[in-house]
Coordinates of C-alpha atoms (C1' of nucleotides) in Angstrom, one line a residue:
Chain A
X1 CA -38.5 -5.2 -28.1
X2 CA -41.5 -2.4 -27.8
X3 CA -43.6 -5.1 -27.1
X4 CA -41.7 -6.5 -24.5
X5 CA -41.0 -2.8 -23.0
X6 CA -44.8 -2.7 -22.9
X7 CA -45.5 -6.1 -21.2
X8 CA -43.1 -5.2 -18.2
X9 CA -44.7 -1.6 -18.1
X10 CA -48.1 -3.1 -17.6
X11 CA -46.5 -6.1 -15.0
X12 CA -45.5 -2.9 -13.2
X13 CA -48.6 -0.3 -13.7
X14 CA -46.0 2.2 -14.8
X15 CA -47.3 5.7 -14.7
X16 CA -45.8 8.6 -15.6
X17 CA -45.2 10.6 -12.3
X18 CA -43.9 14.3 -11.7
X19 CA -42.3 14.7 -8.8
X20 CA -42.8 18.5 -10.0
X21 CA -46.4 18.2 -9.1
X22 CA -45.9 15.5 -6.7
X23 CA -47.3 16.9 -2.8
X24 CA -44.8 14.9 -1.5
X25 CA -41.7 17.6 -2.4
X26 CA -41.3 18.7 1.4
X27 CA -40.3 14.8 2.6
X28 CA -39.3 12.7 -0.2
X29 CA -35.9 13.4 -2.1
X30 CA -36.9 16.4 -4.3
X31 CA -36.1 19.5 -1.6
X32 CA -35.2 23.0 -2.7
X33 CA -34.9 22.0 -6.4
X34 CA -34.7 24.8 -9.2
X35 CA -37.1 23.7 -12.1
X36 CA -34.6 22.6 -14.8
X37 CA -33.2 20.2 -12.0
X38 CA -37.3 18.9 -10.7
X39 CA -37.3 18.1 -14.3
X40 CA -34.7 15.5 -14.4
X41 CA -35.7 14.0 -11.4
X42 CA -39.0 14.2 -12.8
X43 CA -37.3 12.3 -15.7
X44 CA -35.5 9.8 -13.2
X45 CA -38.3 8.5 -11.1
X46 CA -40.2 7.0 -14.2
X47 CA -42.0 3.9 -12.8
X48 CA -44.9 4.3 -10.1
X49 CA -45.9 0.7 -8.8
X50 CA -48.7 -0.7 -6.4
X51 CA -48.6 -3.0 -4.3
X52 CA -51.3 -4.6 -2.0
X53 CA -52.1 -5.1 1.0
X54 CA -49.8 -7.8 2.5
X55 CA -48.0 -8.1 -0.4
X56 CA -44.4 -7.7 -0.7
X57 CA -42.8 -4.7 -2.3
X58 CA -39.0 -6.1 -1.8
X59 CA -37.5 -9.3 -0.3
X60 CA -34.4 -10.1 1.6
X61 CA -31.5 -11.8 -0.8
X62 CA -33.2 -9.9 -3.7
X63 CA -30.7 -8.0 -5.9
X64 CA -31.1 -4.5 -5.2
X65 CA -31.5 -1.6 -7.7
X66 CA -33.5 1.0 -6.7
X67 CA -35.2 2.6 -3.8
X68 CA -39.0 3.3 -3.2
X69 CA -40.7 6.6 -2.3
X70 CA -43.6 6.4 -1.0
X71 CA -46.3 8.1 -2.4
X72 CA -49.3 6.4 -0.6
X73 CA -50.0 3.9 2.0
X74 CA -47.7 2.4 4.8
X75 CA -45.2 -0.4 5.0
X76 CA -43.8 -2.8 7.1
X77 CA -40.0 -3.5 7.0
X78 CA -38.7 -7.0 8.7
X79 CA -35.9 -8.8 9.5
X80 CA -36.0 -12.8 9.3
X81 CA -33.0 -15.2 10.9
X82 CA -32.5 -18.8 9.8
X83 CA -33.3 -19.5 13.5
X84 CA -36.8 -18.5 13.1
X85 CA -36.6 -15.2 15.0
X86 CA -37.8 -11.9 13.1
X87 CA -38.1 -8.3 13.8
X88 CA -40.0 -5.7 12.6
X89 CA -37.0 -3.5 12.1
X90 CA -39.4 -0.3 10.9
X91 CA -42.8 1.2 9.6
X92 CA -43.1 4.0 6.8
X93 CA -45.5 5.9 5.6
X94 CA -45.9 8.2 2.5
X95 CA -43.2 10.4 1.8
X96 CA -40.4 7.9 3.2
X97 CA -38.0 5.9 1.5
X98 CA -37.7 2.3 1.3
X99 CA -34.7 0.0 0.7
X100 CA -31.6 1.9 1.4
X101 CA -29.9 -0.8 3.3
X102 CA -29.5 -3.1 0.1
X103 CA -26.8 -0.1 -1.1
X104 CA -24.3 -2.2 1.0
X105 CA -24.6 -5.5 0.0
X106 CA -26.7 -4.8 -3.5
X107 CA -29.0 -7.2 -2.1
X108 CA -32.2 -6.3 -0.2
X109 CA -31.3 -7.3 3.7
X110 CA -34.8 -7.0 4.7
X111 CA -38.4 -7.9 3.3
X112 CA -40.7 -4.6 3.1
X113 CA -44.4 -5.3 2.9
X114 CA -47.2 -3.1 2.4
X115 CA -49.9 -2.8 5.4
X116 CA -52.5 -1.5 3.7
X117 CA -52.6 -0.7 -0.5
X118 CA -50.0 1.3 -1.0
X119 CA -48.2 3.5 -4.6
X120 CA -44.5 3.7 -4.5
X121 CA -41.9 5.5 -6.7
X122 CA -39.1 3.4 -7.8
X123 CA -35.8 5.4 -8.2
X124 CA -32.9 3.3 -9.9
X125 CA -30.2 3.6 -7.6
X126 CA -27.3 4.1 -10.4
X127 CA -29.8 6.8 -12.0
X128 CA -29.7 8.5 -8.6
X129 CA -26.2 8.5 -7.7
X130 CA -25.5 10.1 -11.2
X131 CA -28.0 12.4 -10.9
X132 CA -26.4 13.3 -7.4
X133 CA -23.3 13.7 -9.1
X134 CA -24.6 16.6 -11.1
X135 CA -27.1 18.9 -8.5
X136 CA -25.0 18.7 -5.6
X137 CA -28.5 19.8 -3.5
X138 CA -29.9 16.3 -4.3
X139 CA -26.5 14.4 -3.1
X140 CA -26.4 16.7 0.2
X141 CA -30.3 15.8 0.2
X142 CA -29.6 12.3 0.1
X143 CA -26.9 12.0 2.6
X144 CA -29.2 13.5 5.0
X145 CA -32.0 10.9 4.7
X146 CA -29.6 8.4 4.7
X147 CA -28.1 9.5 7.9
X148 CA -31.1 10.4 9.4
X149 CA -32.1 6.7 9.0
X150 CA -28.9 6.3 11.3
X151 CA -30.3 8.4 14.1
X152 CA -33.7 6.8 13.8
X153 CA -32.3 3.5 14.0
X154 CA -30.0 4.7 17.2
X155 CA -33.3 6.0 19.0
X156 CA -34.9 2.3 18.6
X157 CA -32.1 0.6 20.4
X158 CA -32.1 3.2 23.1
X159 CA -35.8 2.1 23.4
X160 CA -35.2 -1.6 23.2
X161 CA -32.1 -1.2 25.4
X162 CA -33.2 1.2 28.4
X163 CA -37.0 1.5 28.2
X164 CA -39.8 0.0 29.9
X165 CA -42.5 -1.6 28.2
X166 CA -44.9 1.5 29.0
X167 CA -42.9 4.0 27.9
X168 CA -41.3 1.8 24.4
X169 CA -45.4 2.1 23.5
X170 CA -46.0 6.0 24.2
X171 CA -42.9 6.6 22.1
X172 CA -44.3 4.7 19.7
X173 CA -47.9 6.0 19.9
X174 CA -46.3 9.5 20.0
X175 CA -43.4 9.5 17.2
X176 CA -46.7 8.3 14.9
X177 CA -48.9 10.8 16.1
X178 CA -46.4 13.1 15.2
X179 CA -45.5 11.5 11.6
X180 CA -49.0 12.0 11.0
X181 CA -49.1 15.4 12.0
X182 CA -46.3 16.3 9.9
X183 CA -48.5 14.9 7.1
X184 CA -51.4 17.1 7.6
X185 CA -53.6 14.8 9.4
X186 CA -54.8 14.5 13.2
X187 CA -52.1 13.7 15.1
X188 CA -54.5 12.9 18.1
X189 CA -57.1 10.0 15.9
X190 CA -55.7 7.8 13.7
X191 CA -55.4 3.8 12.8
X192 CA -53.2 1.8 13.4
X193 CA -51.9 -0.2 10.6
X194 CA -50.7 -2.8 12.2
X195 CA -51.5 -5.5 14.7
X196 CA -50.3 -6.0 17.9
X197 CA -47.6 -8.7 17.0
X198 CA -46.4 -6.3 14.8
X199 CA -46.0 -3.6 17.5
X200 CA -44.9 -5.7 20.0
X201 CA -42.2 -7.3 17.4
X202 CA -41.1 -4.0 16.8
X203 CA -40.5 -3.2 20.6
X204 CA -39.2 -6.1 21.5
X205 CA -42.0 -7.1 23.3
X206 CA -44.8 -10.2 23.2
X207 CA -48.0 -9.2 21.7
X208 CA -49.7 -9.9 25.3
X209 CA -47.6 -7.4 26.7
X210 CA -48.7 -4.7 24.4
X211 CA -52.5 -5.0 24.8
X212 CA -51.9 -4.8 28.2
X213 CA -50.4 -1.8 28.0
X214 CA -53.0 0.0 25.7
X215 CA -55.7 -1.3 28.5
X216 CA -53.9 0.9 31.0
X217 CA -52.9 3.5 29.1
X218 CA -56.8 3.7 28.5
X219 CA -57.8 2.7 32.1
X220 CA -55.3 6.1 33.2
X221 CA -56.9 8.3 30.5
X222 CA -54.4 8.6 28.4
X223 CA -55.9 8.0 25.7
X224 CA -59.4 5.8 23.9
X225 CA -58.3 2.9 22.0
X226 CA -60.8 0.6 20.0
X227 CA -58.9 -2.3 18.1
X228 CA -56.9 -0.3 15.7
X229 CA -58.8 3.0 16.3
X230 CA -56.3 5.1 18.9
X231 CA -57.8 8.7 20.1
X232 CA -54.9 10.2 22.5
X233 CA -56.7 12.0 24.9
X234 CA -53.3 13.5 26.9
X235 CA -50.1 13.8 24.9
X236 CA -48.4 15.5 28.0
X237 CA -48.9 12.4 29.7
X238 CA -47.8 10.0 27.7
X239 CA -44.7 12.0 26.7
X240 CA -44.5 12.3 31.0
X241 CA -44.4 8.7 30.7
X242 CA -41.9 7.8 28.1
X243 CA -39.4 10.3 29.7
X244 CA -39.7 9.2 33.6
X245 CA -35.8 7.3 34.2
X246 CA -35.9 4.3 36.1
X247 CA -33.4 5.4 38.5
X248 CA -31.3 8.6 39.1
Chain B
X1 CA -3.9 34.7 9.3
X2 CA -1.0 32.2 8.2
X3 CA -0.1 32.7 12.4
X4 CA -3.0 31.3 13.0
X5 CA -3.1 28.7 11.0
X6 CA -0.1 27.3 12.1
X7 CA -1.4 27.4 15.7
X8 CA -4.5 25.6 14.8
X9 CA -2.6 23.1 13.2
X10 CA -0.5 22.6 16.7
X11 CA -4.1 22.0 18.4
X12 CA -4.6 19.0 16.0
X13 CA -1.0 17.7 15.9
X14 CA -1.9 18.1 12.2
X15 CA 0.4 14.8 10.4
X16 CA 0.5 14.6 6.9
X17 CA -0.8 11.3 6.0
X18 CA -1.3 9.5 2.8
X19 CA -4.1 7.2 2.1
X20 CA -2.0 5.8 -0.8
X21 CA 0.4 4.3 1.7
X22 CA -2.7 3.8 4.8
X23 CA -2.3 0.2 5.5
X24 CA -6.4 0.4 6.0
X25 CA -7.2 0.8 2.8
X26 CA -9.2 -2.6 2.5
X27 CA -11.6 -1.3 5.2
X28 CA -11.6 2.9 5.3
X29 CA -12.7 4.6 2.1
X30 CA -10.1 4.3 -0.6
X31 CA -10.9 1.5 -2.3
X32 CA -10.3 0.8 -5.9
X33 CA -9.0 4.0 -7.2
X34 CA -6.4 4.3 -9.2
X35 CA -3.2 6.4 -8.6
X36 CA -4.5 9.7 -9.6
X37 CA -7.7 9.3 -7.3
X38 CA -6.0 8.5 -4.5
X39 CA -4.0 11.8 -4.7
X40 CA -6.5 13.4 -4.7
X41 CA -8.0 11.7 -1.3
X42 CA -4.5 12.4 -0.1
X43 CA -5.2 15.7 -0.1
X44 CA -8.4 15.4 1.1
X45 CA -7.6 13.5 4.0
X46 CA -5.2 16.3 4.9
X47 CA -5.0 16.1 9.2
X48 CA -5.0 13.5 11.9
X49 CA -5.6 13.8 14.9
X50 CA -4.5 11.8 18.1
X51 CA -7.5 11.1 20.7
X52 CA -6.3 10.2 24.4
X53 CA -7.8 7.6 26.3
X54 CA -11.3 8.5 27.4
X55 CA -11.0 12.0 25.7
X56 CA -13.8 12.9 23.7
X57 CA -13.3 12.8 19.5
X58 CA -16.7 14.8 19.5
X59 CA -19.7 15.5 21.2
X60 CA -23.3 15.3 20.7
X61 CA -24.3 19.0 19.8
X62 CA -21.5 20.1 18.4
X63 CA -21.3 20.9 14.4
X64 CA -21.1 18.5 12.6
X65 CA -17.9 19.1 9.7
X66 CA -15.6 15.8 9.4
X67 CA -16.5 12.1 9.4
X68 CA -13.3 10.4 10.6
X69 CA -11.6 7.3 9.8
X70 CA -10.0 5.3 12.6
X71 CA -6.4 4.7 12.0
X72 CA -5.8 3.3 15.2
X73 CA -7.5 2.5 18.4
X74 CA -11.0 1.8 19.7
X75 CA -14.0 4.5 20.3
X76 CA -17.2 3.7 21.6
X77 CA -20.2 6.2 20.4
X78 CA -23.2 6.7 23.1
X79 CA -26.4 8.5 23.5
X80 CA -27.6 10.4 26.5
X81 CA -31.0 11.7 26.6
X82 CA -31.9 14.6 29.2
X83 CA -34.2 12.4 31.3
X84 CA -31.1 10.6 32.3
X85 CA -31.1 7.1 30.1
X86 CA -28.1 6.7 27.7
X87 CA -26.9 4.0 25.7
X88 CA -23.7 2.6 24.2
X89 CA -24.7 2.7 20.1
X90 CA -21.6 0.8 19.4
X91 CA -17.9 -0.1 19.8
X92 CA -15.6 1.2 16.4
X93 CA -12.1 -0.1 15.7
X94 CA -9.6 0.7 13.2
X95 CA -10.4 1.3 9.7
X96 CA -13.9 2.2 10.6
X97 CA -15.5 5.6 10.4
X98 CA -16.7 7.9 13.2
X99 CA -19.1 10.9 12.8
X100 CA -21.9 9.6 10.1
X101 CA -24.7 10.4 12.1
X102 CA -24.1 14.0 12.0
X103 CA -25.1 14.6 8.4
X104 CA -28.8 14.6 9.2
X105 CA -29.3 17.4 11.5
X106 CA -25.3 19.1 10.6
X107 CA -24.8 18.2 14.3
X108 CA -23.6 15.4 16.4
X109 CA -26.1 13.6 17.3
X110 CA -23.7 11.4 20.0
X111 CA -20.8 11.1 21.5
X112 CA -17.4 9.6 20.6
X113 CA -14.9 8.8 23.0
X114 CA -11.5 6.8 23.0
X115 CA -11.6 3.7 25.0
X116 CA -7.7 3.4 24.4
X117 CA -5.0 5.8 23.0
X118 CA -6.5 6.4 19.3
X119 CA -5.4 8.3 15.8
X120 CA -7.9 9.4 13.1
X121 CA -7.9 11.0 10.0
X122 CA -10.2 14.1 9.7
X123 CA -12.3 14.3 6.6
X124 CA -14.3 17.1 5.8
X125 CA -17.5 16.4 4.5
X126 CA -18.3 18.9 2.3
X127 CA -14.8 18.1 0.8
X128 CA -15.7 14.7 0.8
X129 CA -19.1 15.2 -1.5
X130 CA -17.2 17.3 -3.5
X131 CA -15.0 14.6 -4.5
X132 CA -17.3 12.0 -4.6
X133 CA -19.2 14.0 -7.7
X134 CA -15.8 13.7 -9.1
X135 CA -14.6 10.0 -8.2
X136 CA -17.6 7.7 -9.1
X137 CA -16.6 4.6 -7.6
X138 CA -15.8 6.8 -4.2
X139 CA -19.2 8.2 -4.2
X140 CA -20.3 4.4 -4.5
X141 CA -18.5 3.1 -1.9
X142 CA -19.3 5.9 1.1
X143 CA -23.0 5.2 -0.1
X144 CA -21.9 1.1 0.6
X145 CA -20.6 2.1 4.0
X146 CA -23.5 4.2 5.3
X147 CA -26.0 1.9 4.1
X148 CA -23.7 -0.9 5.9
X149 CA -23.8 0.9 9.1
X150 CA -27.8 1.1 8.7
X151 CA -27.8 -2.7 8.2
X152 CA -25.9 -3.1 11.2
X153 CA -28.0 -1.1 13.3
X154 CA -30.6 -3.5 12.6
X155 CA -29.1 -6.4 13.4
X156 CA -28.4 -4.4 17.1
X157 CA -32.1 -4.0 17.1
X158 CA -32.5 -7.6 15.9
X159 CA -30.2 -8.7 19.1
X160 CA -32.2 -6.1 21.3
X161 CA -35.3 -7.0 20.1
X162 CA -35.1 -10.8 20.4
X163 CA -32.4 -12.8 22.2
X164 CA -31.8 -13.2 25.8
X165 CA -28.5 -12.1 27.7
X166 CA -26.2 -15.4 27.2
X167 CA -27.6 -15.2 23.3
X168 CA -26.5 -11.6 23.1
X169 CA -23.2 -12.2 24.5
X170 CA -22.4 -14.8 22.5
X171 CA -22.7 -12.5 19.2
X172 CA -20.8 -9.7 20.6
X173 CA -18.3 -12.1 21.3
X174 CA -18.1 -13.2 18.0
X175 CA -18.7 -10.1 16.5
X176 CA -15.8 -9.1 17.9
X177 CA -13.4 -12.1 17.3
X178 CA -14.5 -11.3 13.2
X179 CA -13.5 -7.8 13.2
X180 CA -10.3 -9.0 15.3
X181 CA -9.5 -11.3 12.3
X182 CA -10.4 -9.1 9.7
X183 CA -7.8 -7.1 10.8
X184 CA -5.4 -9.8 11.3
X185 CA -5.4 -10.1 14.6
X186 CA -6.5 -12.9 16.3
X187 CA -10.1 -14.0 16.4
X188 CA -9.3 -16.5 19.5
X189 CA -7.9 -14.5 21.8
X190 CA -7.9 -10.4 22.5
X191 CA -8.7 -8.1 24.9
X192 CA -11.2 -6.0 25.5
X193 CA -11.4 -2.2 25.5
X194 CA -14.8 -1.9 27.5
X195 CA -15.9 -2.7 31.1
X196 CA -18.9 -4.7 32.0
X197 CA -20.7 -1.4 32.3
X198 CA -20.3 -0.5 28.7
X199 CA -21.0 -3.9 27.0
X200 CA -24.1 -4.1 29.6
X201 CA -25.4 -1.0 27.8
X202 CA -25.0 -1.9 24.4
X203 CA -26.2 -5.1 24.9
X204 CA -29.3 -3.7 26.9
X205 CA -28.3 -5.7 30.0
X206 CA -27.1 -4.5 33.7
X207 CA -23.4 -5.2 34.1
X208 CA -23.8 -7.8 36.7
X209 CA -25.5 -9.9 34.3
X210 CA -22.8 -9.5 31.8
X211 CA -20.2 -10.8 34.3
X212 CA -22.7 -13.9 35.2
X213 CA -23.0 -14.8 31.4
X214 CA -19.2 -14.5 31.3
X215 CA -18.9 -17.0 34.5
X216 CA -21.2 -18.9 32.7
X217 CA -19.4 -19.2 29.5
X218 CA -16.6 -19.9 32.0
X219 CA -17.6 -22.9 33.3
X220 CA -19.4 -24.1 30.2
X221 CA -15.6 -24.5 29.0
X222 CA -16.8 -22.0 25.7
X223 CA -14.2 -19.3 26.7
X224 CA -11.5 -18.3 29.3
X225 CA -12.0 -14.8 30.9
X226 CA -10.1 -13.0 33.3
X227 CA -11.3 -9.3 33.3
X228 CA -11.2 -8.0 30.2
X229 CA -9.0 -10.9 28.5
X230 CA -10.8 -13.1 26.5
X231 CA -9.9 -16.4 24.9
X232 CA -12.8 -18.0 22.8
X233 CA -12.2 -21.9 23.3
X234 CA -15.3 -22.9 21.5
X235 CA -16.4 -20.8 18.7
X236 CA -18.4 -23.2 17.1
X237 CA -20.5 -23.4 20.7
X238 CA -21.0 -20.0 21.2
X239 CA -22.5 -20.0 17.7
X240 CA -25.0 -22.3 18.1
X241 CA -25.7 -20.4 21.6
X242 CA -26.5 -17.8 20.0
X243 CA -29.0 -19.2 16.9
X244 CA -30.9 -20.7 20.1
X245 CA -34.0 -20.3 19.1
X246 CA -36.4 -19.5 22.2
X247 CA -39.7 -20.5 20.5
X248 CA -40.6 -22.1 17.1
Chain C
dC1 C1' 4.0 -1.2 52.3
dC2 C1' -1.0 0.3 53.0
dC3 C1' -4.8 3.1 51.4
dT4 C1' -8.1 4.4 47.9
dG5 C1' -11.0 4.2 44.1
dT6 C1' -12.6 1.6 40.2
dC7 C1' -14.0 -2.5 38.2
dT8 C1' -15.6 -7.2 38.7
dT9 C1' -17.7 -11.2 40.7
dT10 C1' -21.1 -13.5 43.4
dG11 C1' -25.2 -14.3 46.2
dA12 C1' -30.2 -13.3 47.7
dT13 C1' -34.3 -11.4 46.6
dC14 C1' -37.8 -9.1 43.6
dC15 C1' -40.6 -7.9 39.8
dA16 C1' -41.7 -6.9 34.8
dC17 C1' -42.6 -9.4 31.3
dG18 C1' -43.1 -13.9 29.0
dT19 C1' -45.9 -18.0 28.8
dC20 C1' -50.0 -20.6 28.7
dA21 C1' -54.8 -20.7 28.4
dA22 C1' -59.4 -19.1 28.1
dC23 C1' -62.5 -16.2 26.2
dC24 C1' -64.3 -12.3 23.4
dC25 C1' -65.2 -9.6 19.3
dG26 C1' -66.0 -8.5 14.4
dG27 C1' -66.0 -10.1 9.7
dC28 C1' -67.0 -13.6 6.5
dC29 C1' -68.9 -17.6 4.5
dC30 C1' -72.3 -21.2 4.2
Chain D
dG1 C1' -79.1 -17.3 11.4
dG2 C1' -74.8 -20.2 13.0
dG3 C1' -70.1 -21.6 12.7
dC4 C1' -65.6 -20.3 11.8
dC5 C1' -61.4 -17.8 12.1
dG6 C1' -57.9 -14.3 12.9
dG7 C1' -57.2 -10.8 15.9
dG8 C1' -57.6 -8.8 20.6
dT9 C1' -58.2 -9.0 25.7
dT10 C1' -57.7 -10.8 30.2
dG11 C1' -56.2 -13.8 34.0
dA12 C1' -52.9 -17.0 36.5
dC13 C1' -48.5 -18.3 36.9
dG14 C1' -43.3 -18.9 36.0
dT15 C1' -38.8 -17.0 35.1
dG16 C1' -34.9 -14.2 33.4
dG17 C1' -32.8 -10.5 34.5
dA18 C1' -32.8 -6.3 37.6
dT19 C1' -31.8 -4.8 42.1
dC20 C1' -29.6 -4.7 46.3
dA21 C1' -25.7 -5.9 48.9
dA22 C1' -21.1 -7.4 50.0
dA23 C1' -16.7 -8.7 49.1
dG24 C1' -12.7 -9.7 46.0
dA25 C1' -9.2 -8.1 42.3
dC26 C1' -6.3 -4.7 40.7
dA27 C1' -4.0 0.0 39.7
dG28 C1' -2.2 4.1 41.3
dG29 C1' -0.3 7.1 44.8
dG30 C1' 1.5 8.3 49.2

DNA sequence: CCCTGTCTTTGATCCACGTCAACCCGGCCC
DNA sequence: GGGCCGGGTTGACGTGGATCAAAGACAGGG
């Protein structure tokens, strides 16, 4: 059986992680912790895995049993129909979770694929709802990101369901700059992970439609975009744009 | 104090109820406890409250305390955003819960408002976390209902994101006849609680196209309307509208 | 009964975005 | 180097749904 343990550790590159030392405290699950209870999370989250670039972390219809923090890199998260239609339903990037819509069903509803190499944190779920039973922070803690992935969700369909396709991209461009920010780096240069089908799946919009409107976006000075390589040059603007109603 | 007390109770026409006898059991919380847990959500789940016609249950920006269970009636939530936009988020009915977007930020983040003479149960969420480190399968199953109400918001995004207005429609329809059955009602025929206006805005379309899809429906022979009554005549049509794939 | 306001339907026109198609650019392999 | 291939850009054109406008249903109130 120790063999066997070992052969699944290396199929999974486990390392030993502490989220004690882990610089990822402020946004994952471990927030205003005492160090006896860091300890047992540390002792909870006991598998890191990688996972390449375009390869799948999860799929939909798998049977669910734990969620992913992310240490490094950035994901994908998509929805595919029988009819052929898909959705990118969401992007995350280090210090987000991954997989919390499989609680309902215990089966993952959605396939989550990495965008560039990327380190997760597997946390069984059981584990974690015991472990919430005990530090009462850590269950409030989880509630909240759970619930806050409710309000995220409700600002995409207000995009999809009022916005133009102008301003669905400068909220876009903007909630990233922002994630990035948040994540010490420049929230005015960055790269985009993905490509413009991916974007444009995500706003409910053709991939045509979205190059377009980087062209003018640069063409207005909003900001310099090369390929992937986005500079935003006037935030103001751009935010001026997302906000500006349709009609009265 | 006790003065008080009672009058606050006369505000919220404060009923005793008793999950143990709820006849929504199948669909609100309670589910698989045995007779000892379910005193003790009795006690929990210690006022309702009676909502009139387009009366608020809450609003966005208030504090956030209670999640509430419907008992009766129909709510919409929406989202209105200072430049002007807003957008229906979705339409609850009985045995569903109100309020779980609040955790995140311990305020409202939307609005609730009856769309027809409604009763909910009140449950205080701190109360309700406290139990849940008590009552393992409880914890469980509010974990299975939040991460259901994420999974549905993607399938909103999903229908924003990707089908055209008859398409969309057609799976609010049918959305709608489903929960009508669950609840044994009638999946065929019902009426419905919104105008044109409101199922325009969570469907992301302008009201007048909502009335030409239902013409069109009309005389496709899939449905007889007359304002807001609805009889579904061809079920099995309105599904395969709906899987229409517009590209493959 | 008529009057009023709200919701719904229907028609005519417009426009934002999708569709189709050509071309470009950078990376990779031979 | 040249050819290839997967993105990305750009243009020309078509269309689904928004917009504008008018009129019909229905409920409530005098």
């Amino acid at each position: 059986m120790s063999a066997n343990v070992a052969t699944a550790r290396l199929a999974f590159e486990v390392v030993k992680t502490a989220c004690s030392n882990c610089n990822l405290r402020e946004l994952c699950l471990p927030i205003g912790l005492d160090a006896a209870e860091l300890k047992k999370l540390d002792e909870l989250v006991s598998t890191r895995r990688r996972v390449k670039r375009g390869d799948h972390l999860y799929r939909a219809g798998q049977a669910f049993e734990s969620i992913y923090a992310i240490r490094s890199g950035f994901f994908k998260t998509d929805v595919l129909v029988e009819d052929g239609r898909d959705q990118v339903t969401g992007f995350q990037m280090a210090g987000e979770l991954l997989g919390l819509d499989g609680i309902s069903g215990e089966i993952h509803s959605c396939n989550a694929i990495a965008l560039e190499d990327s380190e997760v944190c597997a946390i069984p779920f059981s584990h974690l709802e015991g472990l919430s039973r005990q530090i009462h922070t850590l269950q409030h803690h989880f509630h909240k990101v759970m619930s806050r992935e409710i309000v995220r969700d409700h600002g995409v369909m207000m995009l999809l369901g009022t916005m133009r396709a102008e301003e669905r991209l400068a909220a876009f461009l903007l909630n990233l700059s922002q994630r990035f920010k948040a994540r010490g780096y420049s929230p005015a240069e960055f790269n985009l992970r993905m490509s413009r089908d991916e974007i444009g799946s995500y706003l409910g919009l053709k991939l045509e439609t979205v190059s377009r409107a980087f062209s003018r976006f640069q063409e207005e000075g909003l900001l310099a975009v090369h390929q992937r390589k986005v500079r935003i040059l006037n935030t103001a603007g751009l935010r001026k744009l997302m906000s500006h109603q349709r009609n009265g």
